[in-house]
Amino acid sequence: MNKPVKILSVAVPVPLSRLFDYRLDENSEELDCNPGQRVWVSFGNRKLVGVIVEINEQSDLELSKIKSVLQLLDPELSIPESLMRLCTWAASYYHYPIGEVFSAAIPALLRSEKPVPIPQITRIALTTEGEQTDPGTITRSPKQQQLLEYLQQNQRCNLSAIQQLSLAGSPLQSLIKKGLAEKLQVDEKFESEDLDTALLAESNLALNSEQQVALDTITQQLDQYRCYLLEGVTGSGKTEVYLQAMEKVLQNGQQVLVLIPEIGLTPQTMSRFQNRFNCPQTVLHSGRTEKQRLRGWQQALSGHAKIVIGTRSAIFTPFANLGLIIIDEEHDASLKQQEGFRYSARDLAITRAHQQKIPVILGSATPCLESLYNADQNRYTKLELTQRAGEASKPVFRVVDLRGRPLDGGMSQPLVQLIRQHIEQNNQVLIFLNRRGFAPVLMCHECGWISECRNCDTRMTLHHSPYYLHCHHCDHKRSVEKQCPECKTKELNPVGLGTERAEQVLQELFPDTPVMRVDRDSTRRKNTFEKMLAEIQTGEPCILIGTQMLAKGHHFPHVTLAAILDADSALYSSDFRGMEKMGQLLTQVAGRAGREKKQGEVAIQTHEPNHPLLHLLFQEGYPSFARELLKERRLTGFPPNGYIALIHAQSTFREKAEELLQTLSDVLPTDPATEVLGPIPSAMERRAGRYRFQLLLRSDSRQTLHTTLNQCLQFFESHKIDRNVRWQLDVDPVELF
Ligand code: ADP
Ligand code: ZN
Ligand code: ZN
């Protein structure tokens, strides 16, 4: 009988919060294995790729009941210990099944047992004949002669080297034809290279004194954990501080991870990193192919890529020698995964830095209240940049009182005049409206019928070009009714304002000025956004109308007026973070106006011109505004002055979703330290055909909250749950409803 020699505890991608034991028998070909290595195992009647978490001599189970591992997979693609620790921590903190955490953390190609294709590169080599030919004998073609000489000195060189010499075309073809050279496909190796002396491809800017203080503070102690909150107004030169801190880390031979929000991932941003450093860099985001992602993963793991820039999921990149993490726009909501494994890349980055004993920099013009609070508590070191770099000055704010004023396409007369002034002075104008489409509602003038979505408790948005109705929540599309389905009259009117309609109205008001719309619809086609950006950079007068896409990250030096058409929807938001988000957005939009030498203006249209928080924001800026909001949070016990989690349930049957949460809430031990609120319906109760309910847990203590969450998990695992109901936990949710 075979005696099992090793018991492997494996994280298998199934929705259960535990590891599973498998055995590795003596007659297996390979006995050598390591935690982090992938294995192919059978689970029920499926075969899955899991990750070894522990290796033991014994198991609590009877040996005969333990299945054998089907296959150990490529040890070179094992998850390093540092990333294992992060994933294990994440599984426990987010109460998410550990096997699914690992599965989410690795590139899709590693979720299969199939051998990973090793990328090939082309090398040019000489044949024996080529080695022995005297280049002097090729008299008729100096270029072929030059190439042969080059190849004799540089055996097996990269094709790119020959391309740089402009010899890759016909000279190379000729040598191949003559049987002197050949093309070879070889495995690409991701070896770590020592950087040559010239790390900087362009020189650093001379820092102003605030930047210098920030840089010195960060680089003083690069060999230990510390979280730095770099709070700097838009245009104050945060990126320059990042770049110079990175330089020090790279010089120490270490790698850097830079996380940026989805919207910030523009060619403009990328090129600032690429232009500064001469070293292998990798970009990881959802737009990459699976092969590219795997390649980036391997390059970081081997130490070859020195800089990894990516969106939220890049926090799970393995590194050979990570030395610094930077999170730009740390307040951005896209850093939180909002479905499935709901993690915060910002919070994971801080945990990772702590685990790996390295510094982490959180940068923002408008830090989230959690980070400001942590800085107040001295958990983070706050560094401030208060001056805009260069000669730019602070914008002037104007509140446009909408009460009693007629609107044309959402624009009041004073705003139209303001736009006109700026255009006449040959400047650019940016108008912000966070609603795409033509109009949010189509309504019958006769009977009040409204274009509702059949799957959701919401209205279908009317789009004009092309002409159709679209639900932005479940993606349902349908053609526009020719007459009212209720009363059959033809008086169907668009109500409300979207970017498409605002664009139309602006173009009518300013027929001689180009109006450009920037939203997810207008930029769907590849490169359209880049083309628009290029046109904007020319500096010709134009009007830009768009959604959030316009508010962040871009550098528009010729914009002198930024206008917010509708501040009210944020002022009346029911989310506890509504005000915070509005303040961040207004500040970001304001940061677009008046960069470089031109004085900027910011106009806000509202029915509540005397709102004290708006005034605080405009007169004293985001820091004072945030301080006021923190006071409110202290009274309500919401984050950062308390901890919350949401439990979601959804079902095609209303009662079933509600009932599951009710039962849970009934069985939870009544611990006065954790408040349980609900179940209540989600703000949009029915979405994509499913009814949604939620239970809110709140506690003053993180530990107490997590004890309660463990009890919830026990309930879900022991309770027989109707197959029609799905549930999910969201720890530290960013959106409550
Ligand atoms: P932020 O990231 O804070 O929005 P940026 O780093 O994009 O700011 O800087 C805004 C502009 O100021 C950029 O064009 C940048 O090159 C320039 N800049 C930054 N620091 C300096 C400096 N020390 N001296 C001169 N120009 C600077
Ligand atoms: Zn009608
Ligand atoms: Zn819908």
CSV table of C-alpha atoms in Angstrom, one decimal, residues 12 77 83 134 221 336 370 392 502 533 555 602 632 655 677 706:
chain,number,residue,atom,x,y,z
A,12,VAL,CA,-10.1,25.5,-4.1
A,77,LEU,CA,4.3,30.2,-11.6
A,83,LEU,CA,1.1,37.6,-2.0
A,134,ASP,CA,34.2,37.0,-44.6
A,221,GLN,CA,12.9,55.7,5.9
A,336,LYS,CA,-13.3,49.4,-4.4
A,370,GLU,CA,-11.1,57.8,6.5
A,392,ALA,CA,-1.5,78.9,-11.8
A,502,ALA,CA,-27.0,69.6,-23.3
A,533,LEU,CA,-8.0,65.3,-26.2
A,555,HIS,CA,-4.7,68.4,-17.9
A,602,VAL,CA,-16.0,77.8,-11.4
A,632,GLU,CA,-21.1,64.9,11.5
A,655,GLU,CA,-40.5,37.6,-0.1
A,677,LEU,CA,-30.6,47.7,10.8
A,706,HIS,CA,-16.1,41.1,12.4
